[in-house]
PDB file of C-alpha atoms and ligand atoms in Angstrom:
ATOM      1  CA  UNK G 776      -0.039   0.034   0.084  1.00  0.00           C
ATOM      2  CA  UNK G 777       1.853   3.022  -0.404  1.00  0.00           C
ATOM      3  CA  UNK G 778       1.434   5.595   1.548  1.00  0.00           C
ATOM      4  CA  UNK G 779      -0.100   9.221   0.437  1.00  0.00           C
ATOM      5  CA  UNK G 780       1.205  11.704   3.128  1.00  0.00           C
ATOM      6  CA  UNK G 781       4.932  10.612   2.707  1.00  0.00           C
ATOM      7  CA  UNK G 782       4.209  10.988  -0.631  1.00  0.00           C
ATOM      8  CA  UNK G 783       1.839  14.268  -0.722  1.00  0.00           C
ATOM      9  CA  UNK G 784       5.359  15.745   1.441  1.00  0.00           C
ATOM     10  CA  UNK G 785       7.035  14.432  -0.679  1.00  0.00           C
ATOM     11  CA  UNK G 786       5.683  16.012  -3.667  1.00  0.00           C
ATOM     12  CA  UNK G 787       5.223  19.164  -2.309  1.00  0.00           C
ATOM     13  CA  UNK G 788       8.936  19.369  -1.563  1.00  0.00           C
ATOM     14  CA  UNK G 789      10.237  18.455  -5.548  1.00  0.00           C
ATOM     15  CA  UNK G 790       7.531  21.149  -6.763  1.00  0.00           C
ATOM     16  CA  UNK G 791       8.703  23.727  -4.125  1.00  0.00           C
ATOM     17  CA  UNK G 792      12.109  23.218  -5.762  1.00  0.00           C
ATOM     18  CA  UNK G 793      11.504  23.151  -9.258  1.00  0.00           C
ATOM     19  CA  UNK G 794       9.337  26.655  -9.451  1.00  0.00           C
ATOM     20  CA  UNK G 795      12.478  27.619  -7.388  1.00  0.00           C
ATOM     21  CA  UNK G 796      14.267  26.899 -10.644  1.00  0.00           C
ATOM     22  CA  UNK G 797      12.022  27.915 -12.868  1.00  0.00           C
ATOM     23  CA  UNK G 798      11.653  31.528 -10.760  1.00  0.00           C
ATOM     24  CA  UNK G 799      15.287  31.248 -11.378  1.00  0.00           C
ATOM     25  CA  UNK G 800      15.389  30.684 -15.605  1.00  0.00           C
ATOM     26  CA  UNK G 801      13.320  33.846 -15.993  1.00  0.00           C
ATOM     27  CA  UNK G 802      16.790  36.060 -16.728  1.00  0.00           C
ATOM     28  CA  UNK G 803      18.272  32.967 -18.698  1.00  0.00           C
ATOM     29  CA  UNK G 804      17.439  33.178 -22.382  1.00  0.00           C
ATOM     30  CA  UNK G 805      15.154  30.321 -23.809  1.00  0.00           C
ATOM     31  CA  UNK G 806      15.606  27.701 -26.042  1.00  0.00           C
ATOM     32  CA  UNK G 807      12.108  27.767 -28.322  1.00  0.00           C
ATOM     33  CA  UNK G 808      10.996  24.242 -30.264  1.00  0.00           C
ATOM     34  CA  UNK G 809       7.588  24.208 -32.070  1.00  0.00           C
ATOM     35  CA  UNK G 810       6.001  21.129 -31.742  1.00  0.00           C
ATOM     36  CA  UNK G 811       3.334  19.418 -33.851  1.00  0.00           C
ATOM     37  CA  UNK G 812       2.623  22.839 -35.056  1.00  0.00           C
ATOM     38  CA  UNK G 813       4.591  26.735 -34.917  1.00  0.00           C
ATOM     39  CA  UNK G 814       1.984  27.013 -31.529  1.00  0.00           C
ATOM     40  CA  UNK G 815       1.937  23.951 -29.796  1.00  0.00           C
ATOM     41  CA  UNK G 816       6.040  25.094 -27.752  1.00  0.00           C
ATOM     42  CA  UNK G 817       8.289  23.404 -25.810  1.00  0.00           C
ATOM     43  CA  UNK G 818      11.635  24.876 -23.755  1.00  0.00           C
ATOM     44  CA  UNK G 819      14.399  23.759 -22.404  1.00  0.00           C
ATOM     45  CA  UNK G 820      13.056  24.447 -19.570  1.00  0.00           C
ATOM     46  CA  UNK G 821       9.179  22.689 -19.707  1.00  0.00           C
ATOM     47  CA  UNK G 822      12.384  19.930 -20.833  1.00  0.00           C
ATOM     48  CA  UNK G 823      14.538  19.994 -17.600  1.00  0.00           C
ATOM     49  CA  UNK G 824      11.905  20.103 -15.060  1.00  0.00           C
ATOM     50  CA  UNK G 825       9.973  17.319 -16.666  1.00  0.00           C
ATOM     51  CA  UNK G 826      13.549  15.224 -16.231  1.00  0.00           C
ATOM     52  CA  UNK G 827      13.605  16.901 -12.357  1.00  0.00           C
ATOM     53  CA  UNK G 828      10.413  14.971 -12.005  1.00  0.00           C
ATOM     54  CA  UNK G 829      11.191  11.859 -14.152  1.00  0.00           C
ATOM     55  CA  UNK G 830      15.135  11.432 -12.091  1.00  0.00           C
ATOM     56  CA  UNK G 831      13.214  12.304  -8.668  1.00  0.00           C
ATOM     57  CA  UNK G 832       9.952   9.588  -8.370  1.00  0.00           C
ATOM     58  CA  UNK G 833      12.829   6.901 -10.485  1.00  0.00           C
ATOM     59  CA  UNK G 834      15.426   6.905  -8.044  1.00  0.00           C
ATOM     60  CA  UNK G 835      12.376   7.255  -4.655  1.00  0.00           C
ATOM     61  CA  UNK G 836       9.429   5.898  -6.346  1.00  0.00           C
ATOM     62  CA  UNK G 837      11.018   2.456  -8.994  1.00  0.00           C
ATOM     63  CA  UNK G 838       8.316   1.119  -9.166  1.00  0.00           C
ATOM     64  CA  UNK G 839       5.827   4.213 -10.582  1.00  0.00           C
ATOM     65  CA  UNK G 840       4.891   4.537 -13.922  1.00  0.00           C
ATOM     66  CA  UNK G 841       5.100   8.077 -15.240  1.00  0.00           C
ATOM     67  CA  UNK G 842       3.569  10.035 -18.586  1.00  0.00           C
ATOM     68  CA  UNK G 843       5.263  13.307 -19.307  1.00  0.00           C
ATOM     69  CA  UNK G 844       3.643  15.317 -22.104  1.00  0.00           C
ATOM     70  CA  UNK G 845       8.083  16.055 -22.879  1.00  0.00           C
ATOM     71  CA  UNK G 846       7.337  12.208 -23.379  1.00  0.00           C
ATOM     72  CA  UNK G 847      10.719  11.486 -21.371  1.00  0.00           C
ATOM     73  CA  UNK G 848       8.782   9.358 -19.033  1.00  0.00           C
ATOM     74  CA  UNK G 849       7.021   5.588 -19.896  1.00  0.00           C
ATOM     75  CA  UNK G 850       5.334   4.456 -22.460  1.00  0.00           C
ATOM     76  CA  UNK G 851       1.861   4.178 -19.993  1.00  0.00           C
ATOM     77  CA  UNK G 852      -0.449   1.923 -22.441  1.00  0.00           C
ATOM     78  CA  UNK G 853      -2.051   0.852 -19.066  1.00  0.00           C
ATOM     79  CA  UNK G 854      -3.944   2.512 -15.775  1.00  0.00           C
ATOM     80  CA  UNK G 855      -2.967  -0.544 -13.700  1.00  0.00           C
ATOM     81  CA  UNK G 856      -0.958   0.400 -10.630  1.00  0.00           C
ATOM     82  CA  UNK G 857       0.705   3.539  -9.217  1.00  0.00           C
ATOM     83  CA  UNK G 858       1.096   6.642 -12.340  1.00  0.00           C
ATOM     84  CA  UNK G 859       1.949  10.497 -12.551  1.00  0.00           C
ATOM     85  CA  UNK G 860       0.603  12.095 -15.303  1.00  0.00           C
ATOM     86  CA  UNK G 861       2.626  15.378 -14.989  1.00  0.00           C
ATOM     87  CA  UNK G 862       3.406  18.219 -17.542  1.00  0.00           C
ATOM     88  CA  UNK G 863       6.039  20.507 -16.356  1.00  0.00           C
ATOM     89  CA  UNK G 864       4.722  23.576 -18.015  1.00  0.00           C
ATOM     90  CA  UNK G 865       1.022  23.754 -18.366  1.00  0.00           C
ATOM     91  CA  UNK G 866       0.879  27.380 -20.441  1.00  0.00           C
ATOM     92  CA  UNK G 867       3.603  27.051 -21.913  1.00  0.00           C
ATOM     93  CA  UNK G 868       2.961  29.587 -24.722  1.00  0.00           C
ATOM     94  CA  UNK G 869       2.042  32.494 -21.196  1.00  0.00           C
ATOM     95  CA  UNK G 870       5.099  31.379 -20.212  1.00  0.00           C
ATOM     96  CA  UNK G 871       7.727  32.338 -23.504  1.00  0.00           C
ATOM     97  CA  UNK G 872       5.116  35.266 -23.667  1.00  0.00           C
ATOM     98  CA  UNK G 873       3.730  36.816 -20.514  1.00  0.00           C
ATOM     99  CA  UNK G 874       5.896  35.175 -17.871  1.00  0.00           C
ATOM    100  CA  UNK G 875       3.082  34.662 -15.796  1.00  0.00           C
ATOM    101  CA  UNK G 876      -0.491  32.053 -16.158  1.00  0.00           C
ATOM    102  CA  UNK G 877       1.070  29.093 -16.394  1.00  0.00           C
ATOM    103  CA  UNK G 878       1.782  26.100 -13.650  1.00  0.00           C
ATOM    104  CA  UNK G 879       2.440  22.850 -13.108  1.00  0.00           C
ATOM    105  CA  UNK G 880       0.600  20.290 -12.904  1.00  0.00           C
ATOM    106  CA  UNK G 881       1.212  16.529 -11.793  1.00  0.00           C
ATOM    107  CA  UNK G 882      -2.680  14.118 -10.900  1.00  0.00           C
ATOM    108  CA  UNK G 883      -1.115  10.709  -9.090  1.00  0.00           C
ATOM    109  CA  UNK G 884      -3.432   7.749  -9.746  1.00  0.00           C
ATOM    110  CA  UNK G 885      -3.805   4.362  -8.906  1.00  0.00           C
ATOM    111  CA  UNK G 886      -6.060   2.339 -11.044  1.00  0.00           C
ATOM    112  CA  UNK G 887      -7.281   4.387 -12.734  1.00  0.00           C
ATOM    113  CA  UNK G 888      -8.355   7.004  -9.640  1.00  0.00           C
ATOM    114  CA  UNK G 889      -6.767  10.015  -8.681  1.00  0.00           C
ATOM    115  CA  UNK G 890      -5.177   9.800  -5.438  1.00  0.00           C
ATOM    116  CA  UNK G 891      -3.257  13.403  -4.838  1.00  0.00           C
ATOM    117  CA  UNK G 892      -3.518  16.141  -7.757  1.00  0.00           C
ATOM    118  CA  UNK G 893      -1.433  19.223  -7.984  1.00  0.00           C
ATOM    119  CA  UNK G 894      -1.391  22.796  -9.592  1.00  0.00           C
ATOM    120  CA  UNK G 895       1.194  25.456  -8.989  1.00  0.00           C
ATOM    121  CA  UNK G 896       1.009  28.789 -10.372  1.00  0.00           C
ATOM    122  CA  UNK G 897       5.530  29.578  -9.462  1.00  0.00           C
ATOM    123  CA  UNK G 898       4.612  32.988 -10.572  1.00  0.00           C
ATOM    124  CA  UNK G 899       1.809  33.578  -7.608  1.00  0.00           C
ATOM    125  CA  UNK G 900       2.853  31.154  -5.510  1.00  0.00           C
ATOM    126  CA  UNK G 901      -0.789  28.730  -5.220  1.00  0.00           C
ATOM    127  CA  UNK G 902      -0.374  26.164  -4.933  1.00  0.00           C
ATOM    128  CA  UNK G 903      -3.370  24.122  -5.705  1.00  0.00           C
ATOM    129  CA  UNK G 904      -3.108  20.596  -4.340  1.00  0.00           C
ATOM    130  CA  UNK G 905      -6.427  17.558  -3.101  1.00  0.00           C
ATOM    131  CA  UNK G 906      -5.580  13.682  -1.496  1.00  0.00           C
ATOM    132  CA  UNK G 907      -8.683  11.926  -2.380  1.00  0.00           C
ATOM    133  CA  UNK G 908     -11.426  11.983   0.325  1.00  0.00           C
ATOM    134  CA  UNK G 909      -9.332  14.930   2.526  1.00  0.00           C
ATOM    135  CA  UNK G 910     -10.579  17.525   0.631  1.00  0.00           C
ATOM    136  CA  UNK G 911      -8.274  20.512  -1.250  1.00  0.00           C
ATOM    137  CA  UNK G 912      -6.171  23.297  -1.036  1.00  0.00           C
ATOM    138  CA  UNK G 913      -4.624  26.289  -2.131  1.00  0.00           C
ATOM    139  CA  UNK G 914      -1.495  26.474   0.092  1.00  0.00           C
ATOM    140  CA  UNK G 915      -2.506  26.458   3.826  1.00  0.00           C
ATOM    141  CA  UNK G 916      -6.334  26.946   3.405  1.00  0.00           C
ATOM    142  CA  UNK G 917      -8.747  24.411   1.917  1.00  0.00           C
ATOM    143  CA  UNK G 918     -10.947  24.987  -0.903  1.00  0.00           C
ATOM    144  CA  UNK G 919     -14.486  25.927   0.040  1.00  0.00           C
ATOM    145  CA  UNK G 920     -16.526  23.238  -0.742  1.00  0.00           C
ATOM    146  CA  UNK G 921     -18.874  24.195  -4.275  1.00  0.00           C
ATOM    147  CA  UNK G 922     -22.392  25.646  -4.079  1.00  0.00           C
ATOM    148  CA  UNK G 923     -24.661  25.219  -6.876  1.00  0.00           C
ATOM    149  CA  UNK G 924     -24.400  28.154 -10.202  1.00  0.00           C
ATOM    150  CA  UNK G 925     -27.001  29.583 -12.128  1.00  0.00           C
ATOM    151  CA  UNK G 926     -26.340  30.338 -15.487  1.00  0.00           C
ATOM    152  CA  UNK G 927     -26.635  33.779 -15.539  1.00  0.00           C
ATOM    153  CA  UNK G 928     -23.554  34.545 -13.259  1.00  0.00           C
ATOM    154  CA  UNK G 929     -21.427  31.422 -14.001  1.00  0.00           C
ATOM    155  CA  UNK G 930     -18.263  33.574 -14.691  1.00  0.00           C
ATOM    156  CA  UNK G 931     -16.772  31.105 -17.927  1.00  0.00           C
ATOM    157  CA  UNK G 932     -13.637  29.558 -18.435  1.00  0.00           C
ATOM    158  CA  UNK G 933     -13.090  28.839 -22.707  1.00  0.00           C
ATOM    159  CA  UNK G 934     -10.974  29.906 -24.766  1.00  0.00           C
ATOM    160  CA  UNK G 935     -12.126  31.937 -28.071  1.00  0.00           C
ATOM    161  CA  UNK G 936     -10.320  28.832 -30.295  1.00  0.00           C
ATOM    162  CA  UNK G 937     -14.340  27.104 -29.931  1.00  0.00           C
ATOM    163  CA  UNK G 938     -16.322  30.122 -30.354  1.00  0.00           C
ATOM    164  CA  UNK G 939     -15.121  30.124 -34.239  1.00  0.00           C
ATOM    165  CA  UNK G 940     -15.442  27.121 -37.000  1.00  0.00           C
ATOM    166  CA  UNK G 941     -14.187  24.074 -35.204  1.00  0.00           C
ATOM    167  CA  UNK G 942     -13.275  20.852 -36.132  1.00  0.00           C
ATOM    168  CA  UNK G 943     -14.229  19.158 -32.885  1.00  0.00           C
ATOM    169  CA  UNK G 944     -17.955  21.285 -31.529  1.00  0.00           C
ATOM    170  CA  UNK G 945     -20.461  23.256 -33.030  1.00  0.00           C
ATOM    171  CA  UNK G 946     -19.638  26.671 -32.519  1.00  0.00           C
ATOM    172  CA  UNK G 947     -23.509  28.334 -32.569  1.00  0.00           C
ATOM    173  CA  UNK G 948     -23.823  26.042 -29.635  1.00  0.00           C
ATOM    174  CA  UNK G 949     -20.890  27.216 -27.338  1.00  0.00           C
ATOM    175  CA  UNK G 950     -21.507  30.685 -28.922  1.00  0.00           C
ATOM    176  CA  UNK G 951     -25.308  30.723 -27.048  1.00  0.00           C
ATOM    177  CA  UNK G 952     -23.722  29.609 -24.257  1.00  0.00           C
ATOM    178  CA  UNK G 953     -21.616  32.794 -24.140  1.00  0.00           C
ATOM    179  CA  UNK G 954     -24.281  35.287 -24.527  1.00  0.00           C
ATOM    180  CA  UNK G 955     -26.049  33.497 -21.219  1.00  0.00           C
ATOM    181  CA  UNK G 956     -23.151  33.104 -19.073  1.00  0.00           C
ATOM    182  CA  UNK G 957     -22.776  36.684 -16.822  1.00  0.00           C
ATOM    183  CA  UNK G 958     -18.481  36.382 -18.564  1.00  0.00           C
ATOM    184  CA  UNK G 959     -15.763  34.759 -19.926  1.00  0.00           C
ATOM    185  CA  UNK G 960     -12.934  34.379 -19.266  1.00  0.00           C
ATOM    186  CA  UNK G 961      -9.395  32.227 -21.192  1.00  0.00           C
ATOM    187  CA  UNK G 962      -6.139  32.018 -18.685  1.00  0.00           C
ATOM    188  CA  UNK G 963      -4.045  29.786 -21.686  1.00  0.00           C
ATOM    189  CA  UNK G 964      -3.477  26.998 -19.803  1.00  0.00           C
ATOM    190  CA  UNK G 965      -6.138  24.171 -18.562  1.00  0.00           C
ATOM    191  CA  UNK G 966      -4.472  23.357 -15.515  1.00  0.00           C
ATOM    192  CA  UNK G 967      -4.989  26.729 -14.126  1.00  0.00           C
ATOM    193  CA  UNK G 968      -8.425  27.034 -15.145  1.00  0.00           C
ATOM    194  CA  UNK G 969      -8.793  24.071 -13.580  1.00  0.00           C
ATOM    195  CA  UNK G 970      -7.553  25.372 -10.266  1.00  0.00           C
ATOM    196  CA  UNK G 971      -9.650  28.194 -10.791  1.00  0.00           C
ATOM    197  CA  UNK G 972     -12.813  25.993 -10.480  1.00  0.00           C
ATOM    198  CA  UNK G 973     -11.985  25.177  -8.179  1.00  0.00           C
ATOM    199  CA  UNK G 974     -11.594  27.693  -6.081  1.00  0.00           C
ATOM    200  CA  UNK G 975     -14.450  29.710  -7.703  1.00  0.00           C
ATOM    201  CA  UNK G 976     -12.700  31.921  -9.242  1.00  0.00           C
ATOM    202  CA  UNK G 977     -14.158  30.230 -12.028  1.00  0.00           C
ATOM    203  CA  UNK G 978     -18.224  28.476 -12.564  1.00  0.00           C
ATOM    204  CA  UNK G 979     -16.987  26.028 -15.330  1.00  0.00           C
ATOM    205  CA  UNK G 980     -14.780  25.602 -17.587  1.00  0.00           C
ATOM    206  CA  UNK G 981     -14.570  24.152 -21.405  1.00  0.00           C
ATOM    207  CA  UNK G 982     -12.081  23.194 -23.529  1.00  0.00           C
ATOM    208  CA  UNK G 983     -12.093  21.259 -26.558  1.00  0.00           C
ATOM    209  CA  UNK G 984      -8.557  18.544 -26.261  1.00  0.00           C
ATOM    210  CA  UNK G 985      -6.703  18.854 -23.515  1.00  0.00           C
ATOM    211  CA  UNK G 986      -4.299  15.935 -22.946  1.00  0.00           C
ATOM    212  CA  UNK G 987      -3.851  13.706 -19.519  1.00  0.00           C
ATOM    213  CA  UNK G 988      -0.992  15.922 -18.557  1.00  0.00           C
ATOM    214  CA  UNK G 989      -3.351  19.163 -18.868  1.00  0.00           C
ATOM    215  CA  UNK G 990      -6.003  17.734 -16.451  1.00  0.00           C
ATOM    216  CA  UNK G 991      -5.096  14.330 -14.482  1.00  0.00           C
ATOM    217  CA  UNK G 992      -4.017  17.034 -11.714  1.00  0.00           C
ATOM    218  CA  UNK G 993      -6.850  19.865 -11.940  1.00  0.00           C
ATOM    219  CA  UNK G 994      -9.142  16.735 -11.994  1.00  0.00           C
ATOM    220  CA  UNK G 995      -8.477  16.025  -8.699  1.00  0.00           C
ATOM    221  CA  UNK G 996      -9.037  19.184  -7.730  1.00  0.00           C
ATOM    222  CA  UNK G 997     -12.101  20.020  -8.769  1.00  0.00           C
ATOM    223  CA  UNK G 998     -13.846  16.686  -7.958  1.00  0.00           C
ATOM    224  CA  UNK G 999     -12.812  16.874  -3.733  1.00  0.00           C
ATOM    225  CA  UNK G1000     -13.684  20.980  -4.393  1.00  0.00           C
ATOM    226  CA  UNK G1001     -16.789  18.894  -5.339  1.00  0.00           C
ATOM    227  CA  UNK G1002     -17.342  20.225  -8.691  1.00  0.00           C
ATOM    228  CA  UNK G1003     -17.550  17.937 -11.524  1.00  0.00           C
ATOM    229  CA  UNK G1004     -15.264  17.060 -14.056  1.00  0.00           C
ATOM    230  CA  UNK G1005     -16.432  14.752 -17.081  1.00  0.00           C
ATOM    231  CA  UNK G1006     -16.738  15.154 -21.258  1.00  0.00           C
ATOM    232  CA  UNK G1007     -18.367  17.435 -23.956  1.00  0.00           C
ATOM    233  CA  UNK G1008     -21.358  15.144 -23.202  1.00  0.00           C
ATOM    234  CA  UNK G1009     -21.106  15.051 -19.558  1.00  0.00           C
ATOM    235  CA  UNK G1010     -19.091  11.105 -20.084  1.00  0.00           C
ATOM    236  CA  UNK G1011     -15.867  10.366 -18.377  1.00  0.00           C
ATOM    237  CA  UNK G1012     -12.743  11.435 -18.463  1.00  0.00           C
ATOM    238  CA  UNK G1013     -10.578   8.693 -20.269  1.00  0.00           C
ATOM    239  CA  UNK G1014      -7.101   9.117 -18.486  1.00  0.00           C
ATOM    240  CA  UNK G1015      -5.318   8.273 -20.949  1.00  0.00           C
ATOM    241  CA  UNK G1016      -6.328   9.654 -24.147  1.00  0.00           C
ATOM    242  CA  UNK G1017      -6.856  13.302 -25.495  1.00  0.00           C
ATOM    243  CA  UNK G1018     -11.153  14.320 -24.105  1.00  0.00           C
ATOM    244  CA  UNK G1019     -12.565  17.280 -24.148  1.00  0.00           C
ATOM    245  CA  UNK G1020     -13.003  18.062 -21.037  1.00  0.00           C
ATOM    246  CA  UNK G1021     -15.537  20.228 -19.341  1.00  0.00           C
ATOM    247  CA  UNK G1022     -15.466  20.943 -15.203  1.00  0.00           C
ATOM    248  CA  UNK G1023     -17.957  22.746 -13.355  1.00  0.00           C
ATOM    249  CA  UNK G1024     -19.971  23.816  -9.506  1.00  0.00           C
ATOM    250  CA  UNK G1025     -22.788  21.400  -8.928  1.00  0.00           C
ATOM    251  CA  UNK G1026     -25.795  22.291 -10.896  1.00  0.00           C
ATOM    252  CA  UNK G1027     -24.107  23.986 -13.555  1.00  0.00           C
ATOM    253  CA  UNK G1028     -23.057  21.544 -14.763  1.00  0.00           C
ATOM    254  CA  UNK G1029     -26.222  19.880 -15.176  1.00  0.00           C
ATOM    255  CA  UNK G1030     -27.752  23.034 -16.405  1.00  0.00           C
ATOM    256  CA  UNK G1031     -25.820  23.489 -19.124  1.00  0.00           C
ATOM    257  CA  UNK G1032     -25.464  19.712 -19.835  1.00  0.00           C
ATOM    258  CA  UNK G1033     -29.114  19.541 -19.938  1.00  0.00           C
ATOM    259  CA  UNK G1034     -29.822  23.247 -22.124  1.00  0.00           C
ATOM    260  CA  UNK G1035     -26.340  23.006 -24.694  1.00  0.00           C
ATOM    261  CA  UNK G1036     -24.054  20.450 -25.150  1.00  0.00           C
ATOM    262  CA  UNK G1037     -26.370  17.135 -25.116  1.00  0.00           C
TER     263      UNK G1037
HETATM  264  P1  2AM P 530       1.025  22.938 -22.555  1.00  0.00           P
HETATM  265  O1  2AM P 530       0.644  24.795 -22.627  1.00  0.00           O
HETATM  266  O2  2AM P 530       1.021  21.967 -21.325  1.00  0.00           O
HETATM  267  O3  2AM P 530       0.679  22.541 -23.815  1.00  0.00           O
HETATM  268  C1  2AM P 530      -4.165  25.875 -24.778  1.00  0.00           C
HETATM  269  O4  2AM P 530      -5.091  26.607 -24.569  1.00  0.00           O
HETATM  270  C2  2AM P 530      -4.142  24.830 -23.397  1.00  0.00           C
HETATM  271  O5  2AM P 530      -3.850  24.006 -23.769  1.00  0.00           O
HETATM  272  C3  2AM P 530      -2.629  24.574 -22.349  1.00  0.00           C
HETATM  273  O6  2AM P 530      -3.014  23.669 -21.547  1.00  0.00           O
HETATM  274  C4  2AM P 530      -2.142  23.554 -23.228  1.00  0.00           C
HETATM  275  O7  2AM P 530      -1.205  22.853 -22.370  1.00  0.00           O
HETATM  276  C5  2AM P 530      -3.432  22.683 -23.824  1.00  0.00           C
HETATM  277  N1  2AM P 530      -2.486  22.694 -25.173  1.00  0.00           N
HETATM  278  C6  2AM P 530      -2.438  23.044 -26.032  1.00  0.00           C
HETATM  279  N2  2AM P 530      -2.524  22.018 -27.008  1.00  0.00           N
HETATM  280  C7  2AM P 530      -3.184  21.700 -26.964  1.00  0.00           C
HETATM  281  C8  2AM P 530      -2.800  19.956 -27.846  1.00  0.00           C
HETATM  282  N3  2AM P 530      -2.854  19.801 -28.698  1.00  0.00           N
HETATM  283  N4  2AM P 530      -3.262  19.095 -26.887  1.00  0.00           N
HETATM  284  C9  2AM P 530      -3.776  19.339 -26.139  1.00  0.00           C
HETATM  285  N5  2AM P 530      -3.173  20.162 -25.264  1.00  0.00           N
HETATM  286  C10 2AM P 530      -3.319  21.087 -25.440  1.00  0.00           C
HETATM  287 CA1   CA P 531       3.932  21.631 -20.776  1.00  0.00          CA
END
């Protein structure tokens, strides 16, 4: 049996150390490369941070598997055992262009069930974290259990990408939804947007394409805060593939599914 309290203390130490290294890198010049397309960026800091976690995990927890965005972990094919799902920098475009609005994201799953989740907003020194069955926190402050939010007062996280013609979803449904809510926001980091849903800064978040490392930490934290995370049709998220992700406070999740998304 894994000792989750001990693992939690260890991860928090590593996250602080990785955060300090990333902060220190602000004065260095970055090596920036494009991945799947010219706007899909990776830097030397993403790769070094991923390597930092992988080396530490392999030395402390050699029987755990690692799924990392930059591909230096394992070729994970099944959810059996303990799996660390890591995005060393979620919001790399923001990291490169703004030096803010990016985060380290880590979800630790055992046999497909989330046990620990972390999203660290390095610039603001805000660590959102959760432990299964124990709740969610921002630094040392417990997050309040999310209450029902009506559509008219909802502040929804959604990127303009999904409100224009796109391959993944009928944008007209989302345009009507964007008109009906109180306001929309887009931060360019799925992990942070999920942390904001968990902490009530956003009432909900919708995206059509997220990879496991974008949502693994956030899904855990939102659920421990009393929110709901599903696919855009209300289905179960697959932790090993790209998913559309819909996270929201209770009440709002049901209302948006019924009125706009199904
Ligand atoms: P990243 O910065 O780690 O790549 C930006 O809209 C959000 O979507 C970020 O969380 C970003 O993560 C993620 N993202 C960007 N391109 C993606 C892709 N091709 N597949 C899945 N997620 C992506
Ligand atoms: Ca990333």
